[in-house]
Coordinates of N, CA and C in Angstrom, one line a residue:
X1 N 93.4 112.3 97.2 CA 94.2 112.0 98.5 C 95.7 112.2 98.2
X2 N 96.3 112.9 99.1 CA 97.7 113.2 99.0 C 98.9 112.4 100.2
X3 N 100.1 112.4 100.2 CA 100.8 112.1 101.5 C 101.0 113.6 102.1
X4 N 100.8 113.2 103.5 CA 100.1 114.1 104.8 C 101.1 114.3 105.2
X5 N 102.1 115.6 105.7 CA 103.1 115.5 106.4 C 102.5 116.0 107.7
X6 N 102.6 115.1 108.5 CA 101.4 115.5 110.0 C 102.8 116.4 110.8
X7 N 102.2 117.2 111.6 CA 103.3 117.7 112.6 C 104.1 116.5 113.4
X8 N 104.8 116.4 113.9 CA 105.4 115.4 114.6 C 105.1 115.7 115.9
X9 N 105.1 117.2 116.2 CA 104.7 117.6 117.9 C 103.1 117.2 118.5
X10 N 103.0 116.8 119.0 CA 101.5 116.7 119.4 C 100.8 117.8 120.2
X11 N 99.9 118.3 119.5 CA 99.0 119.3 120.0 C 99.0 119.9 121.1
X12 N 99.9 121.0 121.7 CA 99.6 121.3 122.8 C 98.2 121.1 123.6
X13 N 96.9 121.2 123.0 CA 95.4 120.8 123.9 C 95.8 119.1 123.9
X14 N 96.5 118.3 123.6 CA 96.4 116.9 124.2 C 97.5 116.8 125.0
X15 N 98.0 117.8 125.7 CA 98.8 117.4 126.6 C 98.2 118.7 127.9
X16 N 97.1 119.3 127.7 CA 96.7 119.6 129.1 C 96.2 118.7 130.2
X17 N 96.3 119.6 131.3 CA 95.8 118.7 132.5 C 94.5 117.9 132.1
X18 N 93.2 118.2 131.5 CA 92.2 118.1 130.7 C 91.6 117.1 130.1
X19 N 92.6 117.0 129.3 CA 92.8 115.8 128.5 C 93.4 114.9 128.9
X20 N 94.8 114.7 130.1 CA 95.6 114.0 130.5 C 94.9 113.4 131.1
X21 N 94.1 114.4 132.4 CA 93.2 113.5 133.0 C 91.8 112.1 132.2
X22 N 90.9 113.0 131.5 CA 90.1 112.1 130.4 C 91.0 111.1 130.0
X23 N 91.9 111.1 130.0 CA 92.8 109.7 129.1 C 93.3 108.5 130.2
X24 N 93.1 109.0 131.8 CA 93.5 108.3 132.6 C 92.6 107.7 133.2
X25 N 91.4 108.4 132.9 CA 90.2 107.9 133.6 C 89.3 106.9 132.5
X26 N 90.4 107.2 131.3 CA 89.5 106.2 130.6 C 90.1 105.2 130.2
X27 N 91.3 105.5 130.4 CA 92.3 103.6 130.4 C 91.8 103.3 131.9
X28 N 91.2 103.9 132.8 CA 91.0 103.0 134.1 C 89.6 102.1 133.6
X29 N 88.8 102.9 133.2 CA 87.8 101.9 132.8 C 87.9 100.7 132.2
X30 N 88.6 101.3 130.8 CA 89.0 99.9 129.8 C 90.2 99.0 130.4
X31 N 90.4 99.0 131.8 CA 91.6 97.9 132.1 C 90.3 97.4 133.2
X32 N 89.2 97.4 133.2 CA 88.1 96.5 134.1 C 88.2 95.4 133.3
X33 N 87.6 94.1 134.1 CA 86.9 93.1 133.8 C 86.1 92.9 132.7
X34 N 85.6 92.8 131.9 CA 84.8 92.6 130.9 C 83.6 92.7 131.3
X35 N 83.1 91.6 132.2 CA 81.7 91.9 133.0 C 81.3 93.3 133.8
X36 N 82.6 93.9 133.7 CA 82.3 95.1 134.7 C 81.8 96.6 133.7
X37 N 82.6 96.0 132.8 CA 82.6 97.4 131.5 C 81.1 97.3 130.9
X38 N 80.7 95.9 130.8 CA 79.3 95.5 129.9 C 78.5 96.7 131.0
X39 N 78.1 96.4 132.3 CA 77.6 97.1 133.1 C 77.4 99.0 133.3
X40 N 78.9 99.4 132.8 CA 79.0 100.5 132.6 C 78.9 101.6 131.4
X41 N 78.7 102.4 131.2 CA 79.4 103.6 130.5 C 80.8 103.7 130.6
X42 N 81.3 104.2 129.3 CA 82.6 104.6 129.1 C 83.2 106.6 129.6
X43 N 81.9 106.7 129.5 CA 81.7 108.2 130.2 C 82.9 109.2 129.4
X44 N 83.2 108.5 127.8 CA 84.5 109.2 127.3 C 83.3 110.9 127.3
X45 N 84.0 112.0 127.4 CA 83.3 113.2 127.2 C 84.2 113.6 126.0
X46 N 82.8 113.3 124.9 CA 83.1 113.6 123.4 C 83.2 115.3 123.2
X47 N 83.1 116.1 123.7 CA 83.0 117.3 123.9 C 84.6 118.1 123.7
X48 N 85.5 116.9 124.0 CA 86.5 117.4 124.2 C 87.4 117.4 122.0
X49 N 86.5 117.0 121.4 CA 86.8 117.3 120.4 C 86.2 118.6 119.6
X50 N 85.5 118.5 120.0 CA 84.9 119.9 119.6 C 85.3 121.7 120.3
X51 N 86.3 121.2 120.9 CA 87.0 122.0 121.6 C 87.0 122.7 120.6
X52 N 87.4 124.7 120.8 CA 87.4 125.8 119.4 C 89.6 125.6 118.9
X53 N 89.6 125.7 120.4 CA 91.5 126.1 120.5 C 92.1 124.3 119.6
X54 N 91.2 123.7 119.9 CA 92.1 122.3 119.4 C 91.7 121.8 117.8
X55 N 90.7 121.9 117.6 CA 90.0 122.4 115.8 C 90.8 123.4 115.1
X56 N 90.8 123.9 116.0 CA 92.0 125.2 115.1 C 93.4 124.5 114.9
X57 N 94.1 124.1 115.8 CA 95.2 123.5 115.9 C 95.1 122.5 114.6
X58 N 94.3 121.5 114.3 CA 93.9 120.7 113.5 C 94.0 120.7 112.0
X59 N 93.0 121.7 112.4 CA 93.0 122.4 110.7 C 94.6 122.6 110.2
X60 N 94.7 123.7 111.2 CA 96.4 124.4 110.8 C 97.2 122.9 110.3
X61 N 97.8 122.1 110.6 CA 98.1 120.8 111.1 C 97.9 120.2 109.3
X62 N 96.8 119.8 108.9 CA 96.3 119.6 107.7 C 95.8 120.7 106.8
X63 N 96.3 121.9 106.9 CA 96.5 123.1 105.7 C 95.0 122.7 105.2
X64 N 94.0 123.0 106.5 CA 92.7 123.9 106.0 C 92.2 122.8 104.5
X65 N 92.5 121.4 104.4 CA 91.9 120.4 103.5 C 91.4 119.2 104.7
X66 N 90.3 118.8 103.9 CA 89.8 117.1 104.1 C 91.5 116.3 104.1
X67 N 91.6 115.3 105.1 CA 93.1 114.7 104.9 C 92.5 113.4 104.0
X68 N 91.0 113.2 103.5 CA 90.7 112.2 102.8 C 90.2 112.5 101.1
X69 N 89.6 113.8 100.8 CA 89.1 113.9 99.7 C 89.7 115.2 99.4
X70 N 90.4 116.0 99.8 CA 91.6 117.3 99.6 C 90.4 118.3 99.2
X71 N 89.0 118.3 99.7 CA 88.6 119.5 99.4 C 88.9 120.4 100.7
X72 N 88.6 121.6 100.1 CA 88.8 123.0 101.1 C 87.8 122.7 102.7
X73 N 88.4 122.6 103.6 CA 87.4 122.7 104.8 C 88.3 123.7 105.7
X74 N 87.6 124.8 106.1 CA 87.8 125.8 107.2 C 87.2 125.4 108.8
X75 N 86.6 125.9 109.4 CA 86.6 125.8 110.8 C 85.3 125.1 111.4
X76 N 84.8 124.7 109.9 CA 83.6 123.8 110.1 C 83.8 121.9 109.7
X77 N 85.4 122.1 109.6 CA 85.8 120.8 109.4 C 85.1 119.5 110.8
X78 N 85.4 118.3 110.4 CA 85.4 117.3 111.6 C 86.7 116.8 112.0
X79 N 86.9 116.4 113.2 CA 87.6 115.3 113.8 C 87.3 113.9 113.5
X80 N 88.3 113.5 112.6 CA 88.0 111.8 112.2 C 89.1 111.0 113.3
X81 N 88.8 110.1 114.1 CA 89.2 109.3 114.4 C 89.8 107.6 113.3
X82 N 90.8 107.4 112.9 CA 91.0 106.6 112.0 C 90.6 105.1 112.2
X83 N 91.1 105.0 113.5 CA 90.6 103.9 114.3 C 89.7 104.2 114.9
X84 N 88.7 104.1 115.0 CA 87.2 104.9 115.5 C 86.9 104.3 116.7
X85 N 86.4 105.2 117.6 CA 86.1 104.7 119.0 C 85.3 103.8 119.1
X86 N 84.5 103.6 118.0 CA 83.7 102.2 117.9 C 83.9 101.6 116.7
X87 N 83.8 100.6 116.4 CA 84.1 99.5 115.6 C 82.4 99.4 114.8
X88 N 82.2 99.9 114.2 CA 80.6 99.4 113.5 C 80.3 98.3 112.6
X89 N 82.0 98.1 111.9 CA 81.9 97.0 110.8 C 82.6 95.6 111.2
X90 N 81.8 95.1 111.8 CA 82.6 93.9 112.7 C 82.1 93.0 112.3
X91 N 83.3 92.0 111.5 CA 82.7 90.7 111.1 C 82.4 89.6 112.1
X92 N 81.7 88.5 111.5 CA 81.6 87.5 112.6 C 82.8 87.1 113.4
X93 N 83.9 87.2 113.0 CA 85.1 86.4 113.7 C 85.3 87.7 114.8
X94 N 85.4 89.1 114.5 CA 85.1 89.8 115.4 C 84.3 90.1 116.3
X95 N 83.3 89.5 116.0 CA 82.2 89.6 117.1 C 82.5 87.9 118.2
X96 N 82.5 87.4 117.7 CA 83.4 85.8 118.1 C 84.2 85.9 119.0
X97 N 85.0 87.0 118.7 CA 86.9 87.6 119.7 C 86.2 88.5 120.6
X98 N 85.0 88.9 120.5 CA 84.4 89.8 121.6 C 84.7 91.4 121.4
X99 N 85.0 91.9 120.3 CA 85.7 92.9 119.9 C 84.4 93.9 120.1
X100 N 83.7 93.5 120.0 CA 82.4 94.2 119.9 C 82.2 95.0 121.4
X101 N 82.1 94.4 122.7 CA 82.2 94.8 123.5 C 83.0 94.9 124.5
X102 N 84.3 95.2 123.4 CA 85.8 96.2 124.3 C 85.5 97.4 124.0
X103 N 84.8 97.9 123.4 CA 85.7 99.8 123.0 C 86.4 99.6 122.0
X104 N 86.1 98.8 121.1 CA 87.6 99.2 119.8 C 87.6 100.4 118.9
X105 N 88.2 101.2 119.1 CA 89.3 101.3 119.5 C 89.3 102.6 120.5
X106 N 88.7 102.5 121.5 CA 88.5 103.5 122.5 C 89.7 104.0 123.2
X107 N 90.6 102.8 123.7 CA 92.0 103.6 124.0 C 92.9 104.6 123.1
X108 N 93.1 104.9 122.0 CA 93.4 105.6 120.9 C 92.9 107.0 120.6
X109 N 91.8 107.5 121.7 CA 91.0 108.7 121.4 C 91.5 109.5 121.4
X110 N 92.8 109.8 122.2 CA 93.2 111.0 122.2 C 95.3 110.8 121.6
X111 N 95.6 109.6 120.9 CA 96.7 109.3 119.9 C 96.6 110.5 118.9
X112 N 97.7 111.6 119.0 CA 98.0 112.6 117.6 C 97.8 111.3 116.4
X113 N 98.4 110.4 116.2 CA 98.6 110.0 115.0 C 97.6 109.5 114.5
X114 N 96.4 108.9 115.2 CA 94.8 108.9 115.0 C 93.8 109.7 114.8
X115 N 94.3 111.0 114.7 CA 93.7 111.8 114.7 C 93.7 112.5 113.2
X116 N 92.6 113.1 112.4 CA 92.6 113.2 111.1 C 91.5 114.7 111.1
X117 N 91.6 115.8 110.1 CA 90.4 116.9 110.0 C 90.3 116.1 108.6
X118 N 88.9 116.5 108.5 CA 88.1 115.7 107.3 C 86.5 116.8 107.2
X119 N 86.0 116.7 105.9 CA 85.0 117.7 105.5 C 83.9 116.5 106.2
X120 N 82.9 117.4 106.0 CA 81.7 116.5 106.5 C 81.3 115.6 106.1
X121 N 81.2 115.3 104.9 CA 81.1 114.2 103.9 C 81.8 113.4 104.1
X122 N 83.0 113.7 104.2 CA 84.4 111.8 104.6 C 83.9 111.5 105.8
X123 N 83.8 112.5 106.5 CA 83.5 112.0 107.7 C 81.9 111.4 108.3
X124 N 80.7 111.7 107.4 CA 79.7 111.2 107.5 C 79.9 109.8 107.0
X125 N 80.4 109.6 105.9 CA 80.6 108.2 105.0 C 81.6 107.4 105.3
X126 N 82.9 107.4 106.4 CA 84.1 106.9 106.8 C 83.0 106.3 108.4
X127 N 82.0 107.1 108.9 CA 81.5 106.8 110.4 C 82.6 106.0 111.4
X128 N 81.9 104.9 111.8 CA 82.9 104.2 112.9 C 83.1 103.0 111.6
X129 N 83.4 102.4 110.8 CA 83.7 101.7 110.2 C 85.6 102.0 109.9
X130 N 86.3 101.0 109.7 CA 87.7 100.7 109.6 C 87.9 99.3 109.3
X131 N 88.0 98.7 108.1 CA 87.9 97.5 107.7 C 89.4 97.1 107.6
X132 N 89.9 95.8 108.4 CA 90.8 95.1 108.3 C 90.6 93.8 107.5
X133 N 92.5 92.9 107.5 CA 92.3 92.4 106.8 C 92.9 91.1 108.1
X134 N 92.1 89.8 108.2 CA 92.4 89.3 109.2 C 92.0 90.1 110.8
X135 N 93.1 89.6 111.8 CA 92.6 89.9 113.0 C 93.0 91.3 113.3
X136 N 91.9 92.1 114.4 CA 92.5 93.7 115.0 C 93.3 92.9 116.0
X137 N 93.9 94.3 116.0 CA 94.9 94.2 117.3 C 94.8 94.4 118.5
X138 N 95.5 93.9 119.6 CA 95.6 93.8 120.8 C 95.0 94.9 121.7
X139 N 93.8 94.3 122.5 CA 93.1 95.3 122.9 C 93.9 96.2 124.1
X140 N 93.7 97.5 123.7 CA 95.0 98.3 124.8 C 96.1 98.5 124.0
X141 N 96.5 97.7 122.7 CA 97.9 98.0 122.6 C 98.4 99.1 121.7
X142 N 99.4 99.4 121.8 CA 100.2 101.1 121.5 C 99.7 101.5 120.3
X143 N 99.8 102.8 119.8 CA 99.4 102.8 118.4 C 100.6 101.8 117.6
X144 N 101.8 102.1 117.7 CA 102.7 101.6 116.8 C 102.4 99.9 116.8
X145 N 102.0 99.4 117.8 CA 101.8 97.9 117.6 C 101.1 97.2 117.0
X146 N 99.7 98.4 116.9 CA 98.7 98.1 116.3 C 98.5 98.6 114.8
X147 N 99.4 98.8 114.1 CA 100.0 99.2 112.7 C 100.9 97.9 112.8
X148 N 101.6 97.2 113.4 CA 102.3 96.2 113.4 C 101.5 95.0 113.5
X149 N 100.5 94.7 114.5 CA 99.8 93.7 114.7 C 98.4 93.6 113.0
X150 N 98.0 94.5 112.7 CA 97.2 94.4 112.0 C 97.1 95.2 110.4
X151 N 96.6 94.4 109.4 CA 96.6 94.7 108.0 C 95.4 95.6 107.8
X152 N 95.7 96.8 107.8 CA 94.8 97.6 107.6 C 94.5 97.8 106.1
X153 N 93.0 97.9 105.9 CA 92.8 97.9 104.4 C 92.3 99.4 103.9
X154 N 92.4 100.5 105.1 CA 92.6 101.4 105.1 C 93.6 102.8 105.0
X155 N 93.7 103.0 103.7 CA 95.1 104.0 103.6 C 95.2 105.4 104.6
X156 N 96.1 105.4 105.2 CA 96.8 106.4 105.9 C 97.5 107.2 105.5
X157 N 97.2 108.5 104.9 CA 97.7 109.3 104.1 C 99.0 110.0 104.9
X158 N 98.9 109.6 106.0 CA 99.6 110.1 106.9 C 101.0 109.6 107.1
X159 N 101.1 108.2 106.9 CA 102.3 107.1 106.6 C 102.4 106.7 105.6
X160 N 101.9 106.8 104.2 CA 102.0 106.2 103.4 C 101.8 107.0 102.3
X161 N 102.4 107.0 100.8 CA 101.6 107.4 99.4 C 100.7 107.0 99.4
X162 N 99.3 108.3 98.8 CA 98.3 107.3 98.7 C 98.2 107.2 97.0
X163 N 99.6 107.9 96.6 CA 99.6 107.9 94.6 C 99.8 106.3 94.2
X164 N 100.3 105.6 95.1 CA 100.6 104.3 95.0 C 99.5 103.7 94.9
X165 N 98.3 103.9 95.1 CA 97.1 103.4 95.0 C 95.7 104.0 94.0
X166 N 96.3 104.9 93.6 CA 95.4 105.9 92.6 C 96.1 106.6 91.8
X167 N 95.2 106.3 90.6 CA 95.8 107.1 89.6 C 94.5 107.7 88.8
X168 N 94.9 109.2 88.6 CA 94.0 110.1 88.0 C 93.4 109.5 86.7
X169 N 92.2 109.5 86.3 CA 91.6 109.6 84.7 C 91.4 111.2 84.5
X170 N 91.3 110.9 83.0 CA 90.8 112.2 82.3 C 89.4 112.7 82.9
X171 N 88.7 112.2 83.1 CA 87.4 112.4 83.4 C 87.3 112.9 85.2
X172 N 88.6 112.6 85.6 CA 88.5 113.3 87.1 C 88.2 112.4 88.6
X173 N 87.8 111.2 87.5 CA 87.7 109.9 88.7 C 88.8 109.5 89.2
X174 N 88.9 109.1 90.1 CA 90.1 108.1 90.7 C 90.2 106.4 90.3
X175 N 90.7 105.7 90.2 CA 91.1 104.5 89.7 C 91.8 104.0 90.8
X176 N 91.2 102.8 91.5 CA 92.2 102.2 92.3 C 93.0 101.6 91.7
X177 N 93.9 101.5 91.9 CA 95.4 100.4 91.5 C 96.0 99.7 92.4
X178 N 95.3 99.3 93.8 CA 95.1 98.3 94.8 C 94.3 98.0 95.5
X179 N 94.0 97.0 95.9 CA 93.0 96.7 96.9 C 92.9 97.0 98.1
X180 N 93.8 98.0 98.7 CA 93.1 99.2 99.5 C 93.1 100.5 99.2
X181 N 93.2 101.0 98.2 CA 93.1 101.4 97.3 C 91.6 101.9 97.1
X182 N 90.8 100.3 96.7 CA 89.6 100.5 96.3 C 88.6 100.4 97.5
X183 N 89.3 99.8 98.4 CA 88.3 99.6 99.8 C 88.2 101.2 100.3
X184 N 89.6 101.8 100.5 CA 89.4 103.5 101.1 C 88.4 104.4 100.0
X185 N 88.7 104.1 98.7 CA 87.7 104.4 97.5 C 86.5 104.7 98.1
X186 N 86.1 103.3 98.3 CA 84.8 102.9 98.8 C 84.0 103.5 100.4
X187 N 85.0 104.0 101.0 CA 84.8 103.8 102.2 C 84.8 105.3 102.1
X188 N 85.6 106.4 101.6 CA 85.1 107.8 101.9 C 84.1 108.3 100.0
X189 N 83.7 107.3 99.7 CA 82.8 107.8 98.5 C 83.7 108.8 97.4
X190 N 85.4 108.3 97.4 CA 86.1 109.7 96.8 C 85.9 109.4 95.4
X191 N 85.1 109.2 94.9 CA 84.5 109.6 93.5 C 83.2 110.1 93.4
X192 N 82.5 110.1 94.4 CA 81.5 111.2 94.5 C 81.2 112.7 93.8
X193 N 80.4 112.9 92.5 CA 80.3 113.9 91.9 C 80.7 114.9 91.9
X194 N 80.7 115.6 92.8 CA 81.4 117.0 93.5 C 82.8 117.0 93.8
X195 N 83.3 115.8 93.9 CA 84.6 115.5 94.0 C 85.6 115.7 92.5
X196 N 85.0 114.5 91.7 CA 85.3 114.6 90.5 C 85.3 115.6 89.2
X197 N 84.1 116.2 89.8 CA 83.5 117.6 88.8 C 85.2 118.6 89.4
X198 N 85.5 118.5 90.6 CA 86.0 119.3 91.1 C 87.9 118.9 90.7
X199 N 88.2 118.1 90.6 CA 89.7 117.1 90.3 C 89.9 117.8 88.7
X200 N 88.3 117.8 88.1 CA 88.5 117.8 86.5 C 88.7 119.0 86.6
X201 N 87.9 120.5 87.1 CA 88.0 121.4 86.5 C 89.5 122.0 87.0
X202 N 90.1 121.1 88.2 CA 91.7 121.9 88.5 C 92.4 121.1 87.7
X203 N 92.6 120.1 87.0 CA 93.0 119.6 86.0 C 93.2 120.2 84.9
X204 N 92.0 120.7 84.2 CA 91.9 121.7 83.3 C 92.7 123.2 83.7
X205 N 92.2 123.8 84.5 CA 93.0 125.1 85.0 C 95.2 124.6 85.1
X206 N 95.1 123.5 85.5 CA 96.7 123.2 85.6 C 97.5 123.2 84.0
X207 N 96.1 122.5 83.2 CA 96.7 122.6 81.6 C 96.6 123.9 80.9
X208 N 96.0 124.8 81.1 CA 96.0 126.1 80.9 C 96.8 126.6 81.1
X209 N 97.0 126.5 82.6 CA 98.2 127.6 83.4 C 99.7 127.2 82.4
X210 N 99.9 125.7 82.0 CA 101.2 125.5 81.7 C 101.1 125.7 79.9
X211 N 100.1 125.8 79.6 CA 100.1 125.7 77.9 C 100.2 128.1 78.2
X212 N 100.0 128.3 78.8 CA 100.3 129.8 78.9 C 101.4 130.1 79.4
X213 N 102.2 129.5 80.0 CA 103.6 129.5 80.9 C 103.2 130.5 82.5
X214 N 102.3 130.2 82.8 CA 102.1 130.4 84.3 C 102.7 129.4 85.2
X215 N 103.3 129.5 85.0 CA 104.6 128.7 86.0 C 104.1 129.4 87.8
X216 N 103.9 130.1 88.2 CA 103.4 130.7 89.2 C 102.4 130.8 89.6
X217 N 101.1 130.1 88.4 CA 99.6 129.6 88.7 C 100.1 128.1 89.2
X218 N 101.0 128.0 88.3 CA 100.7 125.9 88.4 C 101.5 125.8 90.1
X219 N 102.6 126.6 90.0 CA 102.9 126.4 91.7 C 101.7 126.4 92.7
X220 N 100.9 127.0 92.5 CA 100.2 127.5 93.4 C 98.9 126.2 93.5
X221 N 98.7 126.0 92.5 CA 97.7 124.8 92.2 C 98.2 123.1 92.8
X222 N 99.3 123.6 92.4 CA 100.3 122.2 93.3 C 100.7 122.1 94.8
X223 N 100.5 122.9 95.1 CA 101.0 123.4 96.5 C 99.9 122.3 97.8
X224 N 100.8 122.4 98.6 CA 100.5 120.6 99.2 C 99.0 121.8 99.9
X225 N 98.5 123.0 100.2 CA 97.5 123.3 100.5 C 96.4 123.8 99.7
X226 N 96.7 123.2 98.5 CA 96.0 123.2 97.2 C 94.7 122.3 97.4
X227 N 93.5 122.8 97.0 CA 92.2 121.9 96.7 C 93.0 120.5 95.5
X228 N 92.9 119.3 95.9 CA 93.3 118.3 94.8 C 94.3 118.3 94.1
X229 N 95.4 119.0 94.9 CA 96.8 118.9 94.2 C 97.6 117.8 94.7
X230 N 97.0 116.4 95.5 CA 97.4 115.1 95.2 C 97.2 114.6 94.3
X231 N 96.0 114.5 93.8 CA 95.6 113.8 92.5 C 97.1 114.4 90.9
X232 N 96.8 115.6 91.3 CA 98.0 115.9 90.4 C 99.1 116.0 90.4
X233 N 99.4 115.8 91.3 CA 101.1 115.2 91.3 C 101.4 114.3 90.8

């Protein structure tokens, strides 16, 4: 995992009519009664991520990597929701708060900054799960509030170093060196075999390149659209 320099512009496909509408019609829902929402469908049309023009955009956006395990993904990547339209890992105290049946975090579907391309694997093993520490935030409220209101135990490679939490072994594992750290660990499997096998052998190729003075290889190996050129930095 590396720090993400996301675009700052937001996606021309989330600002069509399209989309603008889907995002109006689905804050109308989620500003109902509670008893009224239990009764209904949310009717979000998930289709609109699978869009061809806005995947593309995506990818571009995160240089054609997982933004969680830096392997290579092309045009068969996913859309990860960070804050996930549903909440699956909900403790008692959240179920308690009723969190369960708001939508959490359903207003957020179409937030650029919630938005993540990820290989199929982070994204099979990440699901709707997002583990906090204490209470979520305010149902409805902004993204920025909701990074303010709540301790997320989930790293955002997007705002944050994630080298501050991991440090490479020889062997190609990752090592947490915090406690979210080890929870995001945990949560996209990023020591999973194929991962590791894969950290070590560009590891190895980086010591090469420089014990031969390929100064020109090792650029290229480092380069923020490099397979695992977080871990080596």
């Amino acid at each position: 995992m590396r720090k993400i320099f996301r675009p700052s512009q937001t996606p021309y496909f989330l600002t069509t009519p399209r989309v603008v509408s889907e995002k109006q019609r689905l804050l109308q829902f989620l500003r109902l009664p509670l008893v009224d929402r239990r009764q209904r469908r949310d009717g979000l049309n998930r289709d609109i991520f699978f869009d061809a023009s806005f995947r593309k955009e995506v990818a571009r956006a995160f240089l054609n990597k997982c933004a969680f395990c830096e392997s290579p993904v092309q045009d068969d990547g996913q859309i990860v929701h960070l804050r996930p339209l549903r909440v699956a890992d909900l403790s008692s105290h959240d179920r308690a708060q009723g969190y369960g049946e708001r939508g959490y975090y359903l207003w957020l579907a179409f937030e650029w900054k919630n938005i993540f391309y990820s290989c199929e694997a982070c994204f099979s093993y990440k699901a709707d799960r997002f583990p906090v520490e204490g209470e979520r935030s305010s149902f409805l409220s902004a993204y920025s509030d909701a990074i303010r209101e709540e301790s997320s135990l989930v790293i955002d490679p997007a705002a944050e170093d994630p080298g501050k939490h991991f440090s490479l072994l020889t062997d190609g594992r990752l090592k947490p060196l915090t406690h979210m750290g080890a929870v995001t660990s945990d949560l996209f499997v990023l020591n999973r075999k194929s991962l590791v096998s894969g950290r070590r052998a560009t590891a190895s190729k980086l010591t090469q390149h420089i014990q031969s003075f390929k100064y020109s290889d090792v650029v290229q190996l480092l380069g923020q659209d490099a397979p695992f050129s977080g871990t080596l930095n």
